[in-house]
Each structure stands twice: as structure tokens, then as C-alpha cells.
Amino acid sequence: MSTAAEINDIEEGLAFRPKFDAAGLVTCVATDVATGEVLMVAHMNDEALRKTIASGEAWYFSRSRNALWRKGETSGQTQRVVEMRLDCDQDAIWIRVEQRGAACHTGRRSCFYRKVEAGEAGAQLSFVNADRLFDPEKVYPK
Amino acid sequence: MSTAAEINDIEEGLAFRPKFDAAGLVTCVATDVATGEVLMVAHMNDEALRKTIASGEAWYFSRSRNALWRKGETSGQTQRVVEMRLDCDQDAIWIRVEQRGAACHTGRRSCFYRKVEAGEAGAQLSFVNADRLFDPEKVYPK
């Protein structure tokens, strides 16, 4: 447990002390600087965070590939970071980005291309802004 | 590992099958429907997700308190959900909300009231939109 003074330092201080989880990651939300749309939610480890801050280009850590990854290194769909923010308890990052092309590996501008609504038999999904900007079959090697 | 057909179902299907982590949670990003600002990043378990969809008010699961929680139940700072979206691999939720008052327990409109920038001795923080809309000492019981 943290003391009140420690919590105050984290929440009100100006020292950057990201709180990584047990896997060494923080959550990162990327939004489109022009529209405010959430483009993706991903993770950064310490190195991804440092590289993002130093370069102004978004770097992430892929849990499925267990690898550091510069956004767009395969697809060309890079993210230029206009602003980075940190949340109250320093375990989440928000970056406002200029997205080149599409953020989602399925080829959509945003990963959030389906809407969730209450239905008679539970929640229902429907597509929204789900047009593909690229064909993932052509962009990613098999 | 999932097969290509299973991944296709998750990514392209219209069945709502949220992928909870080992703790039974999905990440949820709440943005201000009027400004696009990220208000907070939190977690939902299955029950929080179902209650949010059914009621149109945001419910979360607090990891620190290990409890289901209706946003604003103590502070009065509720969130009305205008739209809910789901990401490609169904492990993150985005809700666009009408935020009553302040989303952050520190009294700020957004939890993201500090900017991160590269500095000479590493990353530096500075406050941005950090005015308090309420005094947490007066709102939360000790």
C-alpha cells in the first residue's frame, strides 16, 4: 500500500514515474488529433515510452509478439505524436497523433469500427466507419 | 493460439464476445462526447459491461477496491453513455460520454491533466487543464 504522501507525489507531482504493471507495461490510448476519435488502445513498456518521447513517433510493445514495435514499421501507417499526456495515477498514457492512413491492422482508420448496443438477446454489434483504407493481405507478410 | 477462422470471427463478426484478461477485465476508455478529450481509462468486468449497456450509465470495476462501481455513485460525477464501441480484438471498449462535472477523483475534468515532454534530464511533466471542479476532501469520505 502507498502512503498518502506517496499518492500525493504520484498524482500532484511533476516527476515522471510511470507505474508499469506486472508485465512491465502501461496502457496507451491513441486519439486522432484532428477528430478526437480513439484510434487504438495498446501497451508501452519503458523502452517504447522512452523511444516515443525521444522520437515523436509512436512505439508500442506487442504482448502477442512479445516485441517492441514502431507503429507502422511494417504497414507504413505511422503515428506522429502531437501531445502526450499522463493520467492521475501514472498508469495510462494518452497520445494525440497524426495518423498516416489507418491505425488498425484490419485496414480501418480506427480499431473501434463496431458499435455495441443493447439488443433483445443481449448486446449487439454493428459496423461504423468500417471501410478499409488498405488490404491487410497485401500489407502484412504471411 | 487461435486459428485464422477464430480470429476472423472476433475481428469481423457481429457477435459480442469481449475478451477478458486473466483478472476478468477489459480496458475501457471514456471520452467526452463534446470535445473528444480522453476523460479516463479504467476497467470493466462482465457485470460492469452488462450494467453499462443496460442502463446507459457507466459502471466500472475498481482493481484497488476489488469492487463493482457505478461512476459517480459517491461523487455525483456520473457518465451518460452516448455510444459504446469495441476494438478489433474485442479486448478494449471505448465509450463516448456526457460527463457530469469532473471525471477524475482529484477533481479535474479529465484524469489526463499533465503533459509529458522530452527534457534534458529525461521526460518532464507540466500541468494542462488542471483546474479542480470539486474539492476531493469534501466529496469523498475518509
mmCIF file of C-alpha atoms in Angstrom:
data_model
loop_
_atom_site.group_PDB
_atom_site.id
_atom_site.type_symbol
_atom_site.label_atom_id
_atom_site.label_comp_id
_atom_site.label_asym_id
_atom_site.label_seq_id
_atom_site.Cartn_x
_atom_site.Cartn_y
_atom_site.Cartn_z
ATOM 1 C CA MET A 1 0.000 0.000 0.000
ATOM 2 C CA SER A 2 1.123 3.560 -0.663
ATOM 3 C CA THR A 3 1.058 6.298 1.951
ATOM 4 C CA ALA A 4 -0.981 9.466 1.431
ATOM 5 C CA ALA A 5 2.264 11.379 0.796
ATOM 6 C CA GLU A 6 3.335 8.883 -1.882
ATOM 7 C CA ILE A 7 -0.048 9.042 -3.579
ATOM 8 C CA ASN A 8 0.124 12.838 -3.493
ATOM 9 C CA ASP A 9 3.557 12.745 -5.168
ATOM 10 C CA ILE A 10 2.258 10.499 -7.939
ATOM 11 C CA GLU A 11 -0.929 12.489 -8.517
ATOM 12 C CA GLU A 12 0.229 16.063 -7.967
ATOM 13 C CA GLY A 13 3.936 15.874 -8.701
ATOM 14 C CA LEU A 14 5.790 16.771 -11.882
ATOM 15 C CA ALA A 15 8.168 13.813 -11.741
ATOM 16 C CA PHE A 16 7.514 11.268 -14.485
ATOM 17 C CA ARG A 17 7.235 7.918 -12.706
ATOM 18 C CA PRO A 18 5.095 5.661 -14.892
ATOM 19 C CA LYS A 19 3.549 2.780 -12.961
ATOM 20 C CA PHE A 20 4.173 -0.325 -15.043
ATOM 21 C CA ASP A 21 2.071 -3.429 -14.385
ATOM 22 C CA ALA A 22 3.454 -6.861 -13.506
ATOM 23 C CA ALA A 23 4.339 -7.376 -17.180
ATOM 24 C CA GLY A 24 6.191 -4.043 -17.302
ATOM 25 C CA LEU A 25 3.529 -2.280 -19.360
ATOM 26 C CA VAL A 26 1.321 0.791 -19.263
ATOM 27 C CA THR A 27 -1.854 1.207 -21.309
ATOM 28 C CA CYS A 28 -1.693 3.752 -24.117
ATOM 29 C CA VAL A 29 -4.674 5.321 -25.874
ATOM 30 C CA ALA A 30 -4.035 6.988 -29.230
ATOM 31 C CA THR A 31 -6.555 9.525 -30.479
ATOM 32 C CA ASP A 32 -6.722 11.362 -33.785
ATOM 33 C CA VAL A 33 -5.579 14.929 -33.123
ATOM 34 C CA ALA A 34 -7.977 16.247 -35.780
ATOM 35 C CA THR A 35 -11.190 14.417 -34.863
ATOM 36 C CA GLY A 36 -10.748 13.194 -31.283
ATOM 37 C CA GLU A 37 -11.611 9.664 -32.433
ATOM 38 C CA VAL A 38 -9.961 6.874 -30.468
ATOM 39 C CA LEU A 39 -7.726 5.100 -32.987
ATOM 40 C CA MET A 40 -6.343 2.288 -30.839
ATOM 41 C CA VAL A 41 -5.557 1.065 -27.346
ATOM 42 C CA ALA A 42 -2.193 -0.646 -26.937
ATOM 43 C CA HIS A 43 0.675 -1.052 -24.483
ATOM 44 C CA MET A 44 4.067 0.513 -23.967
ATOM 45 C CA ASN A 45 6.970 -0.797 -21.932
ATOM 46 C CA ASP A 46 9.662 1.513 -20.583
ATOM 47 C CA GLU A 47 11.654 1.374 -23.809
ATOM 48 C CA ALA A 48 8.627 2.063 -26.034
ATOM 49 C CA LEU A 49 7.737 5.020 -23.849
ATOM 50 C CA ARG A 50 11.260 6.432 -23.966
ATOM 51 C CA LYS A 51 11.541 5.962 -27.722
ATOM 52 C CA THR A 52 8.156 7.606 -28.283
ATOM 53 C CA ILE A 53 9.097 10.619 -26.168
ATOM 54 C CA ALA A 54 12.520 10.956 -27.791
ATOM 55 C CA SER A 55 11.437 10.453 -31.410
ATOM 56 C CA GLY A 56 7.926 11.896 -31.555
ATOM 57 C CA GLU A 57 6.827 8.700 -33.331
ATOM 58 C CA ALA A 58 4.662 6.112 -31.542
ATOM 59 C CA TRP A 59 6.375 2.929 -30.361
ATOM 60 C CA TYR A 60 4.490 0.138 -28.612
ATOM 61 C CA PHE A 61 5.134 -3.233 -27.045
ATOM 62 C CA SER A 62 3.227 -6.119 -28.584
ATOM 63 C CA ARG A 63 2.073 -8.634 -25.990
ATOM 64 C CA SER A 64 1.228 -11.237 -28.634
ATOM 65 C CA ARG A 65 4.594 -10.941 -30.385
ATOM 66 C CA ASN A 66 6.486 -10.103 -27.159
ATOM 67 C CA ALA A 67 8.371 -7.434 -29.062
ATOM 68 C CA LEU A 68 8.988 -3.719 -29.214
ATOM 69 C CA TRP A 69 7.353 -2.280 -32.283
ATOM 70 C CA ARG A 70 7.432 1.041 -34.078
ATOM 71 C CA LYS A 71 3.893 1.753 -35.208
ATOM 72 C CA GLY A 72 3.798 1.496 -38.973
ATOM 73 C CA GLU A 73 7.170 -0.236 -39.358
ATOM 74 C CA THR A 74 5.544 -2.963 -41.475
ATOM 75 C CA SER A 75 2.422 -1.230 -42.750
ATOM 76 C CA GLY A 76 3.796 2.280 -43.232
ATOM 77 C CA GLN A 77 0.842 3.571 -41.167
ATOM 78 C CA THR A 78 2.922 5.649 -38.738
ATOM 79 C CA GLN A 79 1.761 7.915 -35.912
ATOM 80 C CA ARG A 80 3.344 11.299 -35.263
ATOM 81 C CA VAL A 81 2.792 12.277 -31.648
ATOM 82 C CA VAL A 82 1.492 15.824 -31.251
ATOM 83 C CA GLU A 83 0.976 15.629 -27.491
ATOM 84 C CA MET A 84 1.473 13.035 -24.760
ATOM 85 C CA ARG A 85 -0.471 13.098 -21.516
ATOM 86 C CA LEU A 86 -0.310 11.010 -18.372
ATOM 87 C CA ASP A 87 -3.174 10.096 -16.050
ATOM 88 C CA CYS A 88 -3.573 10.763 -12.335
ATOM 89 C CA ASP A 89 -2.051 7.516 -11.075
ATOM 90 C CA GLN A 90 0.558 7.398 -13.868
ATOM 91 C CA ASP A 91 -0.507 4.019 -15.250
ATOM 92 C CA ALA A 92 -2.091 5.204 -18.502
ATOM 93 C CA ILE A 93 -0.798 7.321 -21.385
ATOM 94 C CA TRP A 94 -2.839 9.304 -23.877
ATOM 95 C CA ILE A 95 -1.216 10.358 -27.127
ATOM 96 C CA ARG A 96 -2.831 12.691 -29.646
ATOM 97 C CA VAL A 97 -1.445 11.698 -33.011
ATOM 98 C CA GLU A 98 -1.381 12.484 -36.682
ATOM 99 C CA GLN A 99 -2.221 9.069 -38.089
ATOM 100 C CA ARG A 100 -0.867 8.221 -41.509
ATOM 101 C CA GLY A 101 -3.509 6.087 -43.223
ATOM 102 C CA ALA A 102 -5.116 3.546 -40.938
ATOM 103 C CA ALA A 103 -4.338 2.687 -37.311
ATOM 104 C CA CYS A 104 -5.930 -0.763 -37.319
ATOM 105 C CA HIS A 105 -4.200 -3.874 -38.639
ATOM 106 C CA THR A 106 -7.518 -4.788 -40.336
ATOM 107 C CA GLY A 107 -7.072 -1.728 -42.561
ATOM 108 C CA ARG A 108 -9.613 0.526 -40.840
ATOM 109 C CA ARG A 109 -8.781 4.047 -39.742
ATOM 110 C CA SER A 110 -9.627 3.128 -36.114
ATOM 111 C CA CYS A 111 -9.670 -0.219 -34.304
ATOM 112 C CA PHE A 112 -13.088 0.788 -32.941
ATOM 113 C CA TYR A 113 -15.141 0.070 -36.076
ATOM 114 C CA ARG A 114 -18.017 -1.654 -34.295
ATOM 115 C CA LYS A 115 -20.702 -0.169 -32.102
ATOM 116 C CA VAL A 116 -22.200 -2.045 -29.136
ATOM 117 C CA GLU A 117 -25.891 -1.637 -28.368
ATOM 118 C CA ALA A 118 -28.400 -3.300 -26.126
ATOM 119 C CA GLY A 119 -30.500 -5.870 -28.005
ATOM 120 C CA GLU A 120 -33.300 -8.233 -27.105
ATOM 121 C CA ALA A 121 -30.933 -11.200 -26.834
ATOM 122 C CA GLY A 122 -28.022 -9.343 -25.222
ATOM 123 C CA ALA A 123 -25.583 -6.869 -26.713
ATOM 124 C CA GLN A 124 -25.468 -6.430 -30.481
ATOM 125 C CA LEU A 125 -22.672 -5.148 -32.687
ATOM 126 C CA SER A 126 -22.905 -3.131 -35.872
ATOM 127 C CA PHE A 127 -20.227 -1.689 -38.135
ATOM 128 C CA VAL A 128 -19.486 2.036 -38.102
ATOM 129 C CA ASN A 129 -16.740 3.759 -40.136
ATOM 130 C CA ALA A 130 -15.587 0.284 -41.088
ATOM 131 C CA ASP A 131 -14.310 0.967 -44.624
ATOM 132 C CA ARG A 132 -10.823 -0.393 -45.195
ATOM 133 C CA LEU A 133 -8.098 2.042 -46.201
ATOM 134 C CA PHE A 134 -5.737 -0.786 -47.081
ATOM 135 C CA ASP A 135 -5.902 -4.517 -47.712
ATOM 136 C CA PRO A 136 -4.140 -6.318 -44.854
ATOM 137 C CA GLU A 137 -3.456 -9.296 -47.127
ATOM 138 C CA LYS A 138 -1.268 -7.042 -49.249
ATOM 139 C CA VAL A 139 0.405 -5.175 -46.397
ATOM 140 C CA TYR A 140 1.433 -7.831 -43.902
ATOM 141 C CA PRO A 141 3.700 -10.741 -44.755
ATOM 142 C CA LYS A 142 2.251 -14.181 -44.053
ATOM 143 C CA MET B 1 -3.356 -19.885 -30.132
ATOM 144 C CA SER B 2 -6.404 -19.005 -32.179
ATOM 145 C CA THR B 3 -6.981 -20.236 -35.697
ATOM 146 C CA ALA B 4 -7.361 -17.820 -38.595
ATOM 147 C CA ALA B 5 -11.098 -18.586 -38.664
ATOM 148 C CA GLU B 6 -11.451 -17.781 -34.955
ATOM 149 C CA ILE B 7 -9.542 -14.532 -35.346
ATOM 150 C CA ASN B 8 -11.736 -13.628 -38.310
ATOM 151 C CA ASP B 9 -14.860 -14.252 -36.207
ATOM 152 C CA ILE B 10 -13.576 -11.986 -33.431
ATOM 153 C CA GLU B 11 -12.465 -9.222 -35.781
ATOM 154 C CA GLU B 12 -15.130 -9.285 -38.472
ATOM 155 C CA GLY B 13 -18.100 -10.818 -36.694
ATOM 156 C CA LEU B 14 -21.077 -9.108 -35.122
ATOM 157 C CA ALA B 15 -21.204 -11.361 -32.060
ATOM 158 C CA PHE B 16 -20.234 -9.555 -28.866
ATOM 159 C CA ARG B 17 -17.558 -11.746 -27.255
ATOM 160 C CA PRO B 18 -15.428 -9.481 -25.075
ATOM 161 C CA LYS B 19 -12.001 -10.937 -24.346
ATOM 162 C CA PHE B 20 -11.462 -10.518 -20.617
ATOM 163 C CA ASP B 21 -7.924 -10.735 -19.240
ATOM 164 C CA ALA B 22 -6.761 -13.156 -16.518
ATOM 165 C CA ALA B 23 -8.405 -10.905 -13.906
ATOM 166 C CA GLY B 24 -11.700 -10.898 -15.836
ATOM 167 C CA LEU B 25 -11.349 -7.325 -17.058
ATOM 168 C CA VAL B 26 -11.355 -5.322 -20.265
ATOM 169 C CA THR B 27 -9.865 -1.839 -20.606
ATOM 170 C CA CYS B 28 -12.351 0.983 -21.092
ATOM 171 C CA VAL B 29 -11.548 4.459 -22.420
ATOM 172 C CA ALA B 30 -14.101 7.186 -21.756
ATOM 173 C CA THR B 31 -14.010 10.287 -23.953
ATOM 174 C CA ASP B 32 -16.020 13.485 -23.733
ATOM 175 C CA VAL B 33 -18.653 13.341 -26.488
ATOM 176 C CA ALA B 34 -18.463 17.110 -26.943
ATOM 177 C CA THR B 35 -14.694 17.672 -27.059
ATOM 178 C CA GLY B 36 -13.144 14.275 -27.825
ATOM 179 C CA GLU B 37 -10.907 14.657 -24.753
ATOM 180 C CA VAL B 38 -9.953 11.417 -23.024
ATOM 181 C CA LEU B 39 -11.515 11.655 -19.576
ATOM 182 C CA MET B 40 -10.293 8.426 -18.021
ATOM 183 C CA VAL B 41 -9.024 4.906 -18.612
ATOM 184 C CA ALA B 42 -10.496 2.250 -16.336
ATOM 185 C CA HIS B 43 -11.612 -1.376 -16.321
ATOM 186 C CA MET B 44 -14.871 -3.231 -16.671
ATOM 187 C CA ASN B 45 -15.669 -6.790 -15.717
ATOM 188 C CA ASP B 46 -18.528 -8.710 -17.299
ATOM 189 C CA GLU B 47 -21.067 -7.316 -14.842
ATOM 190 C CA ALA B 48 -19.899 -3.700 -15.248
ATOM 191 C CA LEU B 49 -20.117 -4.106 -19.013
ATOM 192 C CA ARG B 50 -23.625 -5.562 -18.849
ATOM 193 C CA LYS B 51 -24.847 -2.885 -16.445
ATOM 194 C CA THR B 52 -23.369 -0.134 -18.598
ATOM 195 C CA ILE B 53 -25.041 -1.467 -21.741
ATOM 196 C CA ALA B 54 -28.385 -1.993 -19.996
ATOM 197 C CA SER B 55 -28.509 1.300 -18.082
ATOM 198 C CA GLY B 56 -26.693 3.774 -20.335
ATOM 199 C CA GLU B 57 -24.681 4.883 -17.290
ATOM 200 C CA ALA B 58 -21.009 3.951 -16.919
ATOM 201 C CA TRP B 59 -20.127 1.193 -14.452
ATOM 202 C CA TYR B 60 -16.569 0.072 -13.822
ATOM 203 C CA PHE B 61 -14.651 -2.462 -11.780
ATOM 204 C CA SER B 62 -12.128 -0.994 -9.362
ATOM 205 C CA ARG B 63 -8.971 -3.101 -9.116
ATOM 206 C CA SER B 64 -7.785 -1.256 -6.000
ATOM 207 C CA ARG B 65 -11.089 -1.693 -4.177
ATOM 208 C CA ASN B 66 -11.910 -5.024 -5.872
ATOM 209 C CA ALA B 67 -15.468 -3.845 -6.344
ATOM 210 C CA LEU B 68 -18.046 -3.016 -8.963
ATOM 211 C CA TRP B 69 -18.635 0.706 -9.050
ATOM 212 C CA ARG B 70 -21.161 2.997 -10.697
ATOM 213 C CA LYS B 71 -19.234 6.040 -11.884
ATOM 214 C CA GLY B 72 -20.315 8.974 -9.716
ATOM 215 C CA GLU B 73 -22.052 6.916 -7.037
ATOM 216 C CA THR B 74 -20.025 8.718 -4.340
ATOM 217 C CA SER B 75 -19.040 11.926 -6.094
ATOM 218 C CA GLY B 76 -22.201 12.536 -8.130
ATOM 219 C CA GLN B 77 -19.971 12.906 -11.233
ATOM 220 C CA THR B 78 -21.867 10.434 -13.411
ATOM 221 C CA GLN B 79 -21.279 9.479 -17.047
ATOM 222 C CA ARG B 80 -24.142 9.047 -19.516
ATOM 223 C CA VAL B 81 -23.048 6.779 -22.340
ATOM 224 C CA VAL B 82 -23.884 8.192 -25.775
ATOM 225 C CA GLU B 83 -22.113 5.471 -27.740
ATOM 226 C CA MET B 84 -20.125 2.338 -26.967
ATOM 227 C CA ARG B 85 -17.567 0.873 -29.364
ATOM 228 C CA LEU B 86 -15.462 -2.249 -29.289
ATOM 229 C CA ASP B 87 -11.996 -2.726 -30.751
ATOM 230 C CA CYS B 88 -10.784 -5.229 -33.340
ATOM 231 C CA ASP B 89 -9.717 -7.971 -30.926
ATOM 232 C CA GLN B 90 -12.587 -7.271 -28.524
ATOM 233 C CA ASP B 91 -10.396 -6.543 -25.503
ATOM 234 C CA ALA B 92 -10.939 -2.797 -25.280
ATOM 235 C CA ILE B 93 -14.077 -0.660 -25.006
ATOM 236 C CA TRP B 94 -14.479 2.985 -25.966
ATOM 237 C CA ILE B 95 -17.391 4.924 -24.551
ATOM 238 C CA ARG B 96 -18.316 8.446 -25.612
ATOM 239 C CA VAL B 97 -19.958 10.033 -22.602
ATOM 240 C CA GLU B 98 -21.687 13.100 -21.297
ATOM 241 C CA GLN B 99 -19.633 13.715 -18.179
ATOM 242 C CA ARG B 100 -21.357 15.411 -15.286
ATOM 243 C CA GLY B 101 -18.750 17.640 -13.611
ATOM 244 C CA ALA B 102 -15.339 16.021 -13.326
ATOM 245 C CA ALA B 103 -14.235 12.512 -14.286
ATOM 246 C CA CYS B 104 -11.107 12.433 -12.111
ATOM 247 C CA HIS B 105 -11.133 11.645 -8.398
ATOM 248 C CA THR B 106 -8.694 14.549 -7.936
ATOM 249 C CA GLY B 107 -11.474 16.917 -9.028
ATOM 250 C CA ARG B 108 -10.212 17.592 -12.538
ATOM 251 C CA ARG B 109 -12.415 17.252 -15.603
ATOM 252 C CA SER B 110 -10.040 14.613 -17.044
ATOM 253 C CA CYS B 111 -7.534 12.289 -15.378
ATOM 254 C CA PHE B 112 -5.040 13.390 -18.039
ATOM 255 C CA TYR B 113 -4.156 16.804 -16.545
ATOM 256 C CA ARG B 114 -0.393 16.500 -17.110
ATOM 257 C CA LYS B 115 1.568 16.705 -20.334
ATOM 258 C CA VAL B 116 4.749 14.679 -20.908
ATOM 259 C CA GLU B 117 7.583 16.236 -22.885
ATOM 260 C CA ALA B 118 11.183 15.406 -23.589
ATOM 261 C CA GLY B 119 13.546 17.311 -21.321
ATOM 262 C CA GLU B 120 17.304 17.498 -20.902
ATOM 263 C CA ALA B 121 17.248 15.138 -17.904
ATOM 264 C CA GLY B 122 14.554 12.790 -19.192
ATOM 265 C CA ALA B 123 10.826 13.314 -19.532
ATOM 266 C CA GLN B 124 9.223 16.321 -17.870
ATOM 267 C CA LEU B 125 5.623 16.853 -16.788
ATOM 268 C CA SER B 126 3.599 20.061 -16.796
ATOM 269 C CA PHE B 127 0.001 20.748 -15.836
ATOM 270 C CA VAL B 128 -2.619 21.330 -18.525
ATOM 271 C CA ASN B 129 -6.334 21.897 -17.887
ATOM 272 C CA ALA B 130 -5.624 21.026 -14.251
ATOM 273 C CA ASP B 131 -8.165 23.285 -12.517
ATOM 274 C CA ARG B 132 -10.253 21.418 -9.976
ATOM 275 C CA LEU B 133 -14.015 21.389 -10.445
ATOM 276 C CA PHE B 134 -14.551 19.976 -6.970
ATOM 277 C CA ASP B 135 -12.577 19.518 -3.770
ATOM 278 C CA PRO B 136 -11.931 15.796 -3.237
ATOM 279 C CA GLU B 137 -11.583 16.372 0.515
ATOM 280 C CA LYS B 138 -15.225 17.445 0.596
ATOM 281 C CA VAL B 139 -16.563 14.811 -1.797
ATOM 282 C CA TYR B 140 -15.024 11.538 -0.670
ATOM 283 C CA PRO B 141 -15.436 10.125 2.837
ATOM 284 C CA LYS B 142 -12.196 9.410 4.685
#
